[in-house]
Amino acid sequence: MLSLTFIIIACVCLLRSSDGLKFNGRLVLTNKINKINNNKCINTQLLAATGAIGSNDNAKAEITPKPVKSITPNTAKTLKKILPLGAMLFFILFNYTILRDTKDVLVVTAPNSGAEIIPFLKTYVNLPSAIAFTVLYSSLCNRFSSDKVFFGVLTGFLSFFGAFATIIYPNRMLLHPNQSANYLATILPSFFLPLIAIYRNWTYALFYVLANMWGSVVVSLLFWGFANEVTTVDEAKRFYPLFGLMANVALIFSGQYVKYVSSLRSTVGSAADIWGLSLKYLMAAVVAGGGLVMALMTFMQKKVLTDPECVDPTKEAKRKKTKTKMTMGESISFLSKSTYIRDLFILVVGYGMSINIVEVTWKSKLKAAFPDPNSYSTFMGNFSSATGVVTLIMMLLGRIVFKKFGWGVAALITPITLLTTGIAFFSLTLFPNFFAPITAQLGTTPLMLAVFIGAAQNILSKGAKYSLFDPCKEMAFIPLDSESKTKGKAAIDVVGNPLGKSGGSFLQQILIGTFGSLSASTPYLGGILGTVIIAWIAAANSLSKQFAAKNEEMEKKEWP
């Protein structure tokens, strides 16, 4: 995998050097970084953008530039705050990996189900649930203090996951409406089969939604919202990169735990109880991890937030600022007027659609290779651990890429990664007979090779996303004026992110409804993926030129 990463970097370098857009071996934004004082705004924002992990996108872009105080920080007091925060993030992401792997196992291997239902889940269940939770969360914040909201929301999640393993799953045959689902399958067109599968396995669908929301709610909203309230800009520069490394360590540990639990089948006498036992062990770890998060939060509330040497009592009041909120219509209007923001918008949508297309197609092959839930879960555990290891390495390499090759090369690595691995994956999927002699010599089958190529594609793509794509996206906002920065961010939040996540799902729904199955739609999905990535690469090249120009303008203002 690493050799493929370096090949991709080399290809991108050749692509960039051929059109004369290479930044003389380094990022224009850092051309004079050694000539300025450490308290300059651009230095602060650049380090913040390239250091934090993907879950903190909004916070990174909204850091307010302030002069760094010329005092020696109290290391003991700082660690008193940072270590509990790091531990909280570790357990939250430990849980998230377990939940993410488990939700896929449940819905993909469920009776009369498969990877085909994932696009429908994301569009018709996830999206309405996210909107409903946003309304509920706003109401809770208006009525209760932030710490009560934190504990209340976390308790709700943990209660459901604990109940699912001990009450809901053991009684799934009573709860699932199989008879009415069978009847609906006989009278409705085949287009409705994925929706019928969601109805048939509604408890699994509910688990899928809440597991998905753990990432957006507990990680992004609760944790990063709290961390940004109690952490200074200087502390963020120093410790957020370490949080990123810790996040991927959690990924490795949780992946191995999933693999270990899935291997416990030998201790169960009845085959019908194997996955049920695994589920109890997995959810027990989630509840225990959540309990430790609440214990750490209690420590923070009692020992850290009350200590003026750890948290400035006036900091919260000083940090409050008004965010630019835009309606959908206002966001679309702003996007149509700004080429720079529009290109950035295409980058965000391109990633969301591309990763959605390749993940769903890959998971359909994964089910064919591992139809048993425990085998599927074991593979996903190894997959999560491998993702953590590769992402750790790529995060360490990310700053070298920015320094040696510049923003333009870094922005192209993610789409080139998806394109090259996508060609290999879809070729194996569409032409298995052609590759049969080759796979026979390797001692495997075209299906298994497609599964492993798809796994490599997802691992490399997510590693590139966290280490390069997210920093590139946030850095692109830095040279903008205040209005473009705030309105551009709001426009992409309102339009870009939802469209990227649901656009690929909607296209898959149309194709599945037209051709009857995901496998029959695969050739067309491959063509759509190629088209989206080509548009993504074109937008990245265009944005690179504009980014360089705006950096030069900003340099002239900073250093006349």
Coordinates of C-alpha atoms in Angstrom, one line a residue:
M1 CA 0.0 0.0 0.0
L2 CA 2.8 2.4 0.9
S3 CA 4.5 1.8 -2.4
L4 CA 1.3 2.6 -4.2
T5 CA 1.1 5.8 -2.2
F6 CA 4.5 6.9 -3.4
I7 CA 3.7 6.0 -7.0
I8 CA 0.6 8.2 -6.7
I9 CA 2.7 11.1 -5.3
A10 CA 5.2 10.7 -8.2
C11 CA 2.3 10.7 -10.8
V12 CA 0.9 13.9 -9.3
C13 CA 4.3 15.6 -9.3
L14 CA 4.6 14.8 -13.0
L15 CA 1.1 16.1 -13.7
R16 CA 1.9 19.3 -11.8
S17 CA 5.3 19.9 -13.3
S18 CA 3.9 19.5 -16.9
D19 CA 1.6 22.5 -16.6
G20 CA 4.0 24.8 -14.9
L21 CA 2.0 25.0 -11.6
K22 CA 4.6 23.6 -9.3
F23 CA 5.3 26.1 -6.5
N24 CA 9.1 25.9 -6.8
G25 CA 9.2 22.9 -4.5
R26 CA 7.3 24.5 -1.6
L27 CA 4.0 26.1 -0.7
V28 CA 3.7 29.8 -1.6
L29 CA 2.0 30.5 1.6
T30 CA 5.1 29.5 3.5
N31 CA 7.7 31.3 1.3
K32 CA 8.5 33.8 3.9
I33 CA 7.5 31.9 7.0
N34 CA 10.9 32.2 8.5
K35 CA 10.9 36.0 8.1
I36 CA 7.9 36.6 10.3
N37 CA 7.2 36.5 14.0
N38 CA 5.5 33.4 15.4
N39 CA 2.5 35.5 16.4
K40 CA 1.5 36.4 12.8
C41 CA -2.0 35.4 11.9
I42 CA -1.0 33.3 8.8
N43 CA 1.5 31.2 10.8
T44 CA -1.2 30.4 13.4
Q45 CA -3.8 29.5 10.9
L46 CA -1.6 27.4 8.7
L47 CA -0.4 25.3 11.5
A48 CA -3.9 24.9 12.8
A49 CA -5.2 23.9 9.3
T50 CA -2.4 21.3 8.7
G51 CA -2.4 19.9 12.2
A52 CA -5.9 19.0 13.3
I53 CA -7.8 15.9 12.2
G54 CA -10.8 15.8 9.8
S55 CA -13.5 15.8 12.5
N56 CA -12.5 19.4 13.5
D57 CA -13.0 21.0 10.1
N58 CA -15.2 23.9 11.2
A59 CA -13.2 24.7 14.3
K60 CA -9.9 24.9 12.3
A61 CA -11.2 27.4 9.8
E62 CA -12.7 29.7 12.5
I63 CA -9.6 30.2 14.7
T64 CA -9.4 33.8 15.6
P65 CA -5.9 35.2 15.0
K66 CA -4.4 36.7 18.2
P67 CA -0.9 37.5 19.3
V68 CA 0.8 34.6 21.1
K69 CA 1.5 35.6 24.7
S70 CA 5.1 35.8 25.6
I71 CA 4.8 33.7 28.7
T72 CA 6.1 30.3 29.6
P73 CA 3.1 28.0 29.8
N74 CA 2.6 26.0 33.0
T75 CA 3.3 22.5 31.7
A76 CA 1.7 20.7 34.6
K77 CA -1.5 22.7 34.4
T78 CA -1.6 22.3 30.6
L79 CA -1.2 18.5 30.8
K80 CA -3.9 18.5 33.5
K81 CA -6.3 19.7 30.8
I82 CA -4.8 18.1 27.6
L83 CA -4.4 14.6 28.9
P84 CA -8.1 14.1 29.8
L85 CA -9.1 15.7 26.5
G86 CA -6.9 13.3 24.6
A87 CA -8.2 10.3 26.6
M88 CA -11.8 11.4 25.9
L89 CA -11.1 11.5 22.2
F90 CA -9.4 8.1 22.3
F91 CA -12.5 6.4 23.9
I92 CA -15.0 8.3 21.7
L93 CA -13.2 7.2 18.5
F94 CA -12.6 3.7 19.9
N95 CA -16.4 3.4 20.2
Y96 CA -17.0 5.0 16.8
T97 CA -14.8 2.4 15.0
I98 CA -16.7 -0.4 16.7
L99 CA -20.1 1.1 15.9
R100 CA -19.1 1.9 12.3
D101 CA -17.9 -1.7 11.6
T102 CA -20.9 -3.2 13.4
K103 CA -23.6 -1.2 11.6
D104 CA -22.2 -2.4 8.2
V105 CA -22.3 -6.0 9.4
L106 CA -25.9 -5.7 10.5
V107 CA -27.5 -4.1 7.5
V108 CA -25.3 -5.8 4.8
T109 CA -25.7 -9.3 6.1
A110 CA -29.3 -9.0 7.2
P111 CA -32.0 -11.3 5.7
N112 CA -33.2 -10.1 2.3
S113 CA -30.8 -7.2 2.5
G114 CA -27.4 -6.2 1.1
A115 CA -25.2 -3.2 0.3
E116 CA -28.0 -2.0 -2.0
I117 CA -29.9 -0.6 0.9
I118 CA -27.1 1.7 2.1
P119 CA -27.9 4.5 -0.5
F120 CA -31.5 4.4 0.6
L121 CA -30.6 4.5 4.3
K122 CA -28.4 7.5 3.8
T123 CA -31.0 9.4 1.8
Y124 CA -34.3 8.5 3.4
V125 CA -33.3 7.6 7.0
N126 CA -30.0 9.3 7.8
L127 CA -30.8 12.7 6.4
P128 CA -34.2 13.2 8.1
S129 CA -32.8 11.8 11.3
A130 CA -29.9 14.4 11.2
I131 CA -32.4 17.2 10.6
A132 CA -34.6 16.0 13.5
F133 CA -31.6 15.8 15.8
T134 CA -30.5 19.3 14.9
V135 CA -33.9 20.6 15.9
L136 CA -33.8 18.6 19.1
Y137 CA -30.3 19.6 20.0
S138 CA -31.1 23.3 19.5
S139 CA -34.0 23.0 21.8
L140 CA -31.9 21.2 24.4
C141 CA -29.2 23.9 24.3
N142 CA -31.8 26.6 24.8
R143 CA -33.2 24.8 27.9
F144 CA -30.2 23.3 29.6
S145 CA -26.5 24.0 30.3
S146 CA -23.9 22.6 27.9
D147 CA -22.6 20.0 30.4
K148 CA -26.2 18.7 31.0
V149 CA -26.6 18.4 27.2
F150 CA -23.3 16.6 26.9
F151 CA -24.2 14.0 29.6
G152 CA -27.8 13.7 28.4
V153 CA -27.0 13.1 24.7
L154 CA -24.2 10.6 25.6
T155 CA -26.5 8.7 28.0
G156 CA -29.1 8.4 25.3
F157 CA -26.7 6.9 22.8
L158 CA -25.2 4.5 25.3
S159 CA -28.6 3.4 26.6
F160 CA -29.7 2.4 23.1
F161 CA -26.5 0.5 22.2
G162 CA -26.7 -1.4 25.5
A163 CA -30.3 -2.2 25.0
F164 CA -29.8 -3.2 21.4
A165 CA -27.4 -6.0 22.3
T166 CA -29.3 -7.3 25.4
I167 CA -32.9 -6.7 24.5
I168 CA -33.6 -5.7 20.9
Y169 CA -31.3 -8.1 19.0
P170 CA -32.3 -11.2 21.0
N171 CA -36.0 -10.4 20.2
R172 CA -35.5 -9.4 16.6
M173 CA -37.7 -12.1 15.2
L174 CA -40.6 -10.7 17.2
L175 CA -39.8 -7.1 16.3
H176 CA -39.2 -7.5 12.6
P177 CA -42.3 -7.5 10.4
N178 CA -41.3 -10.3 8.1
Q179 CA -44.8 -11.3 7.0
S180 CA -45.9 -7.9 6.0
A181 CA -42.5 -7.3 4.3
N182 CA -42.9 -10.5 2.3
Y183 CA -46.3 -9.4 1.2
L184 CA -45.1 -6.0 0.1
A185 CA -42.3 -7.6 -1.9
T186 CA -44.9 -9.5 -3.9
I187 CA -47.0 -6.5 -4.8
L188 CA -44.5 -3.6 -5.2
P189 CA -42.0 -3.1 -8.1
S190 CA -38.4 -4.2 -7.6
F191 CA -37.4 -0.6 -7.1
F192 CA -38.9 -0.7 -3.6
L193 CA -37.0 -3.8 -2.5
P194 CA -34.3 -1.8 -0.7
L195 CA -37.0 0.2 1.1
I196 CA -38.8 -3.0 2.0
A197 CA -35.5 -4.4 3.4
I198 CA -35.2 -1.3 5.6
Y199 CA -38.7 -1.8 6.8
R200 CA -38.1 -5.6 7.4
N201 CA -34.9 -4.9 9.4
W202 CA -36.0 -1.7 11.0
T203 CA -34.1 -2.3 14.2
Y204 CA -30.8 -2.7 12.2
A205 CA -31.6 0.5 10.3
L206 CA -32.1 2.3 13.6
F207 CA -28.8 1.0 14.8
Y208 CA -27.2 2.1 11.5
V209 CA -28.5 5.7 11.9
L210 CA -27.5 6.1 15.5
A211 CA -24.0 4.6 14.9
N212 CA -23.6 7.1 12.0
M213 CA -24.7 10.0 14.3
W214 CA -22.1 9.0 16.9
G215 CA -19.5 10.4 14.5
S216 CA -21.2 13.6 13.7
V217 CA -22.8 14.3 17.1
V218 CA -20.4 12.9 19.8
V219 CA -17.1 13.4 17.9
S220 CA -17.7 16.6 16.0
L221 CA -20.4 18.4 18.0
L222 CA -19.9 17.4 21.6
F223 CA -16.2 16.7 21.9
W224 CA -14.7 19.3 19.5
G225 CA -17.2 21.9 20.7
F226 CA -16.0 21.4 24.2
A227 CA -12.3 21.1 23.3
N228 CA -12.4 24.4 21.4
E229 CA -14.1 26.1 24.4
V230 CA -11.4 25.2 26.8
T231 CA -8.3 25.2 24.6
T232 CA -6.3 28.2 23.5
V233 CA -5.0 28.8 20.0
D234 CA -1.4 28.2 21.2
E235 CA -2.4 24.9 22.9
A236 CA -4.3 23.9 19.7
K237 CA -1.2 24.4 17.6
R238 CA 0.8 22.2 20.0
F239 CA -1.6 19.5 20.9
Y240 CA -4.2 19.1 18.1
P241 CA -1.7 17.2 15.9
L242 CA -1.2 14.8 18.8
F243 CA -4.9 14.4 19.1
G244 CA -4.9 13.3 15.4
L245 CA -2.3 10.7 16.1
M246 CA -4.2 9.5 19.1
A247 CA -7.3 9.2 17.0
N248 CA -5.6 6.7 14.7
V249 CA -4.2 4.8 17.6
A250 CA -7.8 4.3 18.8
L251 CA -8.6 3.1 15.3
I252 CA -5.9 0.4 15.5
F253 CA -6.9 -0.8 19.0
S254 CA -10.7 -0.9 18.2
G255 CA -10.1 -2.7 15.0
Q256 CA -8.1 -5.4 16.8
Y257 CA -10.8 -5.7 19.5
V258 CA -13.5 -6.2 16.8
K259 CA -11.3 -8.9 15.3
Y260 CA -10.8 -10.6 18.7
V261 CA -14.5 -10.6 19.5
S262 CA -15.3 -12.1 16.2
S263 CA -12.9 -14.9 16.8
L264 CA -14.8 -16.0 19.9
R265 CA -17.1 -18.2 17.9
S266 CA -15.4 -21.4 19.2
T267 CA -16.7 -20.7 22.7
V268 CA -20.4 -20.8 21.6
G269 CA -22.2 -24.1 21.3
S270 CA -25.0 -23.0 19.0
A271 CA -24.3 -21.4 15.7
A272 CA -27.3 -19.2 16.0
D273 CA -25.8 -17.5 19.1
I274 CA -22.4 -16.6 17.6
W275 CA -23.1 -13.2 16.3
G276 CA -25.4 -12.4 19.3
L277 CA -22.5 -13.1 21.7
S278 CA -20.1 -11.0 19.6
L279 CA -22.6 -8.2 19.6
K280 CA -22.9 -8.2 23.4
Y281 CA -19.1 -8.0 23.8
L282 CA -18.9 -5.2 21.3
M283 CA -21.6 -3.1 22.8
A284 CA -20.2 -3.8 26.3
A285 CA -17.0 -2.2 25.2
V286 CA -19.0 0.8 23.8
V287 CA -20.9 1.3 27.0
A288 CA -17.7 1.0 29.1
G289 CA -15.9 3.4 26.8
G290 CA -18.8 5.9 27.0
G291 CA -18.7 5.6 30.8
L292 CA -15.0 6.5 30.9
V293 CA -15.8 9.5 28.6
M294 CA -18.4 10.7 31.1
A295 CA -16.0 10.1 34.0
L296 CA -13.3 12.2 32.3
M297 CA -15.8 14.9 31.5
T298 CA -16.8 15.0 35.2
F299 CA -13.1 15.4 36.1
M300 CA -12.8 18.2 33.6
Q301 CA -15.9 19.9 35.1
K302 CA -14.7 19.7 38.7
K303 CA -10.9 19.9 38.5
V304 CA -10.0 21.7 35.3
L305 CA -12.8 24.2 34.4
T306 CA -12.7 25.5 38.0
D307 CA -8.9 26.1 37.9
P308 CA -8.1 29.6 36.6
E309 CA -4.6 28.5 35.7
C310 CA -6.1 25.9 33.3
V311 CA -8.9 27.8 31.8
D312 CA -9.2 31.6 31.6
P313 CA -12.6 32.5 33.3
T314 CA -13.1 35.3 30.8
K315 CA -12.1 33.2 27.8
E316 CA -15.6 31.9 26.9
A317 CA -17.1 35.4 26.8
K318 CA -14.2 36.6 24.6
R319 CA -14.5 33.8 22.2
K320 CA -18.2 34.1 21.4
K321 CA -18.7 35.3 17.9
T322 CA -21.5 35.5 15.4
K323 CA -21.4 32.8 12.6
T324 CA -22.7 33.5 9.2
K325 CA -25.8 31.5 8.6
M326 CA -27.2 31.2 5.0
T327 CA -30.3 29.7 3.6
M328 CA -30.0 27.1 0.8
G329 CA -31.0 29.8 -1.8
E330 CA -28.4 32.3 -0.5
S331 CA -25.7 29.6 -0.5
I332 CA -26.4 28.6 -4.1
S333 CA -26.4 32.3 -5.1
F334 CA -23.0 32.9 -3.4
L335 CA -21.6 29.8 -5.0
S336 CA -22.6 30.9 -8.5
K337 CA -20.8 34.3 -8.1
S338 CA -17.4 33.0 -6.8
T339 CA -15.2 30.8 -9.0
Y340 CA -12.8 30.2 -6.1
I341 CA -15.6 29.0 -3.7
R342 CA -17.2 27.1 -6.5
D343 CA -14.0 25.1 -7.2
L344 CA -13.7 24.4 -3.5
F345 CA -17.3 23.3 -3.5
I346 CA -16.5 20.8 -6.3
L347 CA -13.7 19.4 -4.3
V348 CA -15.9 18.7 -1.3
V349 CA -18.8 17.3 -3.4
G350 CA -16.3 15.3 -5.5
Y351 CA -14.9 13.5 -2.4
G352 CA -18.3 12.8 -0.9
M353 CA -19.8 11.3 -4.1
S354 CA -16.6 9.3 -5.0
I355 CA -16.2 7.7 -1.6
N356 CA -19.9 6.9 -1.4
I357 CA -19.8 5.2 -4.8
V358 CA -16.7 3.1 -4.2
E359 CA -17.7 2.1 -0.6
V360 CA -21.2 0.8 -1.5
T361 CA -19.9 -1.2 -4.5
W362 CA -17.0 -2.6 -2.4
K363 CA -19.3 -3.6 0.4
S364 CA -21.5 -5.6 -2.0
K365 CA -18.4 -7.6 -3.0
L366 CA -17.4 -7.9 0.7
K367 CA -20.8 -9.5 1.5
A368 CA -20.3 -12.0 -1.4
A369 CA -16.8 -12.9 0.0
F370 CA -17.8 -13.0 3.7
P371 CA -21.6 -13.8 4.0
D372 CA -21.2 -14.8 7.7
P373 CA -21.5 -11.9 10.1
N374 CA -18.5 -12.9 12.2
S375 CA -16.3 -13.4 9.1
Y376 CA -17.4 -10.0 7.8
S377 CA -16.8 -8.4 11.2
T378 CA -13.3 -10.0 11.5
F379 CA -12.4 -8.5 8.1
M380 CA -13.7 -5.1 9.1
G381 CA -11.7 -5.2 12.3
N382 CA -8.5 -5.8 10.3
F383 CA -9.6 -3.1 7.8
S384 CA -10.0 -0.5 10.6
S385 CA -6.6 -1.3 12.1
A386 CA -5.0 -1.0 8.7
T387 CA -6.7 2.3 8.1
G388 CA -5.3 3.6 11.4
V389 CA -1.8 2.5 10.6
V390 CA -1.8 3.9 7.1
T391 CA -3.4 7.2 8.2
L392 CA -0.8 7.6 11.0
I393 CA 2.0 7.2 8.4
M394 CA 0.3 9.5 5.9
M395 CA -0.2 12.2 8.6
L396 CA 3.5 12.1 9.3
L397 CA 4.2 12.3 5.6
G398 CA 1.6 15.0 5.0
R399 CA 3.7 17.9 6.2
I400 CA 6.6 16.7 4.0
V401 CA 4.3 16.7 1.0
F402 CA 3.2 20.3 1.7
K403 CA 6.7 21.5 2.3
K404 CA 8.4 19.7 -0.7
F405 CA 5.6 19.8 -3.3
G406 CA 3.2 22.5 -2.3
W407 CA -0.6 22.8 -2.0
G408 CA -1.3 21.9 -5.6
V409 CA 0.3 18.5 -5.4
A410 CA -1.3 17.8 -2.0
A411 CA -4.7 18.6 -3.3
L412 CA -4.4 16.2 -6.2
I413 CA -3.2 13.2 -4.3
T414 CA -6.6 12.2 -2.9
P415 CA -8.5 12.2 -6.3
I416 CA -5.5 10.5 -8.1
T417 CA -5.6 7.8 -5.3
L418 CA -9.3 7.2 -5.9
L419 CA -8.9 7.2 -9.7
T420 CA -6.0 4.7 -9.9
T421 CA -7.3 2.3 -7.3
G422 CA -10.8 2.7 -8.7
I423 CA -9.6 1.6 -12.2
A424 CA -8.1 -1.5 -10.6
F425 CA -11.2 -2.3 -8.5
F426 CA -13.8 -1.8 -11.2
S427 CA -11.7 -3.7 -13.8
L428 CA -11.6 -6.8 -11.5
T429 CA -15.3 -6.4 -10.8
L430 CA -16.4 -6.0 -14.4
F431 CA -14.0 -8.4 -16.1
P432 CA -13.4 -11.3 -13.6
N433 CA -12.9 -13.9 -16.3
F434 CA -10.1 -11.9 -17.9
F435 CA -8.2 -11.8 -14.5
A436 CA -9.0 -15.4 -13.6
P437 CA -5.7 -16.9 -14.9
I438 CA -3.7 -14.2 -13.0
T439 CA -5.6 -14.7 -9.8
A440 CA -5.2 -18.5 -10.1
Q441 CA -1.4 -18.0 -10.2
L442 CA -1.7 -15.9 -7.1
G443 CA -3.7 -18.6 -5.3
T444 CA -6.9 -16.5 -5.0
T445 CA -10.1 -15.6 -6.9
P446 CA -11.1 -12.5 -8.8
L447 CA -13.7 -11.8 -6.1
M448 CA -11.2 -11.9 -3.3
L449 CA -8.7 -9.9 -5.2
A450 CA -11.4 -7.3 -5.9
V451 CA -12.2 -7.2 -2.1
F452 CA -8.6 -6.6 -1.2
I453 CA -8.1 -4.0 -3.9
G454 CA -11.2 -2.3 -2.7
A455 CA -10.0 -2.4 0.8
A456 CA -6.7 -0.8 -0.3
Q457 CA -8.6 1.8 -2.1
N458 CA -10.7 2.8 0.9
I459 CA -7.7 2.7 3.3
L460 CA -5.5 4.9 1.0
S461 CA -8.4 7.2 0.2
K462 CA -9.3 7.8 3.8
G463 CA -5.7 8.2 4.8
A464 CA -5.2 10.8 2.1
K465 CA -8.4 12.5 3.1
Y466 CA -7.4 12.9 6.8
S467 CA -3.8 13.8 6.1
L468 CA -4.0 15.9 2.9
F469 CA -7.5 16.7 1.7
D470 CA -8.9 18.1 4.9
P471 CA -5.8 20.4 5.5
C472 CA -5.9 21.5 1.8
K473 CA -9.6 22.4 2.1
E474 CA -9.1 24.4 5.3
M475 CA -5.9 26.2 4.0
A476 CA -7.9 27.3 0.9
F477 CA -10.0 29.5 3.2
I478 CA -7.0 31.3 4.8
P479 CA -6.2 33.9 2.0
L480 CA -9.8 34.9 1.5
D481 CA -11.2 38.2 2.8
S482 CA -13.4 38.0 5.9
E483 CA -16.7 38.0 4.0
S484 CA -15.7 35.4 1.4
K485 CA -14.3 33.2 4.2
T486 CA -17.4 33.2 6.4
K487 CA -19.9 33.1 3.6
G488 CA -17.9 30.6 1.6
K489 CA -17.7 28.3 4.6
A490 CA -21.4 28.7 5.3
A491 CA -22.3 27.9 1.6
I492 CA -20.2 24.8 1.6
D493 CA -21.6 23.6 4.9
V494 CA -25.2 24.2 3.8
V495 CA -24.9 22.9 0.2
G496 CA -21.6 21.1 -0.4
N497 CA -21.4 18.6 2.4
P498 CA -25.0 17.3 2.2
L499 CA -24.8 17.1 -1.6
G500 CA -21.6 15.2 -1.5
K501 CA -23.0 12.7 1.0
S502 CA -26.4 12.2 -0.6
G503 CA -25.6 12.8 -4.3
G504 CA -23.8 9.5 -4.7
S505 CA -26.6 7.7 -2.9
F506 CA -29.3 9.3 -5.0
L507 CA -27.5 8.3 -8.2
Q508 CA -27.1 4.7 -7.0
Q509 CA -30.9 4.6 -6.2
I510 CA -31.7 5.7 -9.7
L511 CA -29.4 3.0 -11.2
I512 CA -30.6 0.3 -8.9
G513 CA -34.2 1.1 -9.7
T514 CA -33.4 1.2 -13.5
F515 CA -31.3 -2.0 -13.7
G516 CA -32.7 -4.0 -10.8
S517 CA -29.5 -4.5 -8.7
L518 CA -26.3 -3.0 -7.6
S519 CA -24.2 -5.5 -9.6
A520 CA -26.0 -4.6 -12.8
S521 CA -25.4 -0.9 -12.1
T522 CA -21.6 -1.4 -11.5
P523 CA -20.5 -0.5 -15.0
Y524 CA -22.4 2.8 -14.9
L525 CA -21.1 3.6 -11.4
G526 CA -17.6 3.1 -12.7
G527 CA -18.3 5.7 -15.4
I528 CA -19.8 8.1 -13.0
L529 CA -16.9 7.8 -10.6
G530 CA -14.4 8.6 -13.4
T531 CA -16.5 11.6 -14.5
V532 CA -16.7 13.0 -10.9
I533 CA -13.0 12.5 -10.3
I534 CA -12.0 14.2 -13.6
A535 CA -14.2 17.2 -12.6
W536 CA -12.5 17.1 -9.1
I537 CA -9.0 17.2 -10.6
A538 CA -9.9 20.0 -13.0
A539 CA -11.3 22.0 -10.0
A540 CA -8.2 21.3 -8.0
N541 CA -5.9 22.6 -10.8
S542 CA -8.1 25.7 -11.2
L543 CA -8.2 26.4 -7.5
S544 CA -4.4 25.9 -7.3
K545 CA -3.8 28.8 -9.6
Q546 CA -6.3 31.1 -7.7
F547 CA -4.8 30.0 -4.4
A548 CA -1.3 31.0 -5.6
A549 CA -2.6 34.4 -6.8
K550 CA -4.4 35.1 -3.5
N551 CA -1.4 34.1 -1.5
E552 CA 0.8 36.5 -3.4
E553 CA -1.7 39.3 -2.8
M554 CA -1.8 38.5 0.9
E555 CA 2.0 38.4 1.0
K556 CA 2.2 41.9 -0.5
K557 CA -0.2 43.1 2.2
E558 CA 1.7 41.3 5.0
W559 CA 5.2 42.2 3.8
P560 CA 4.9 45.4 1.6

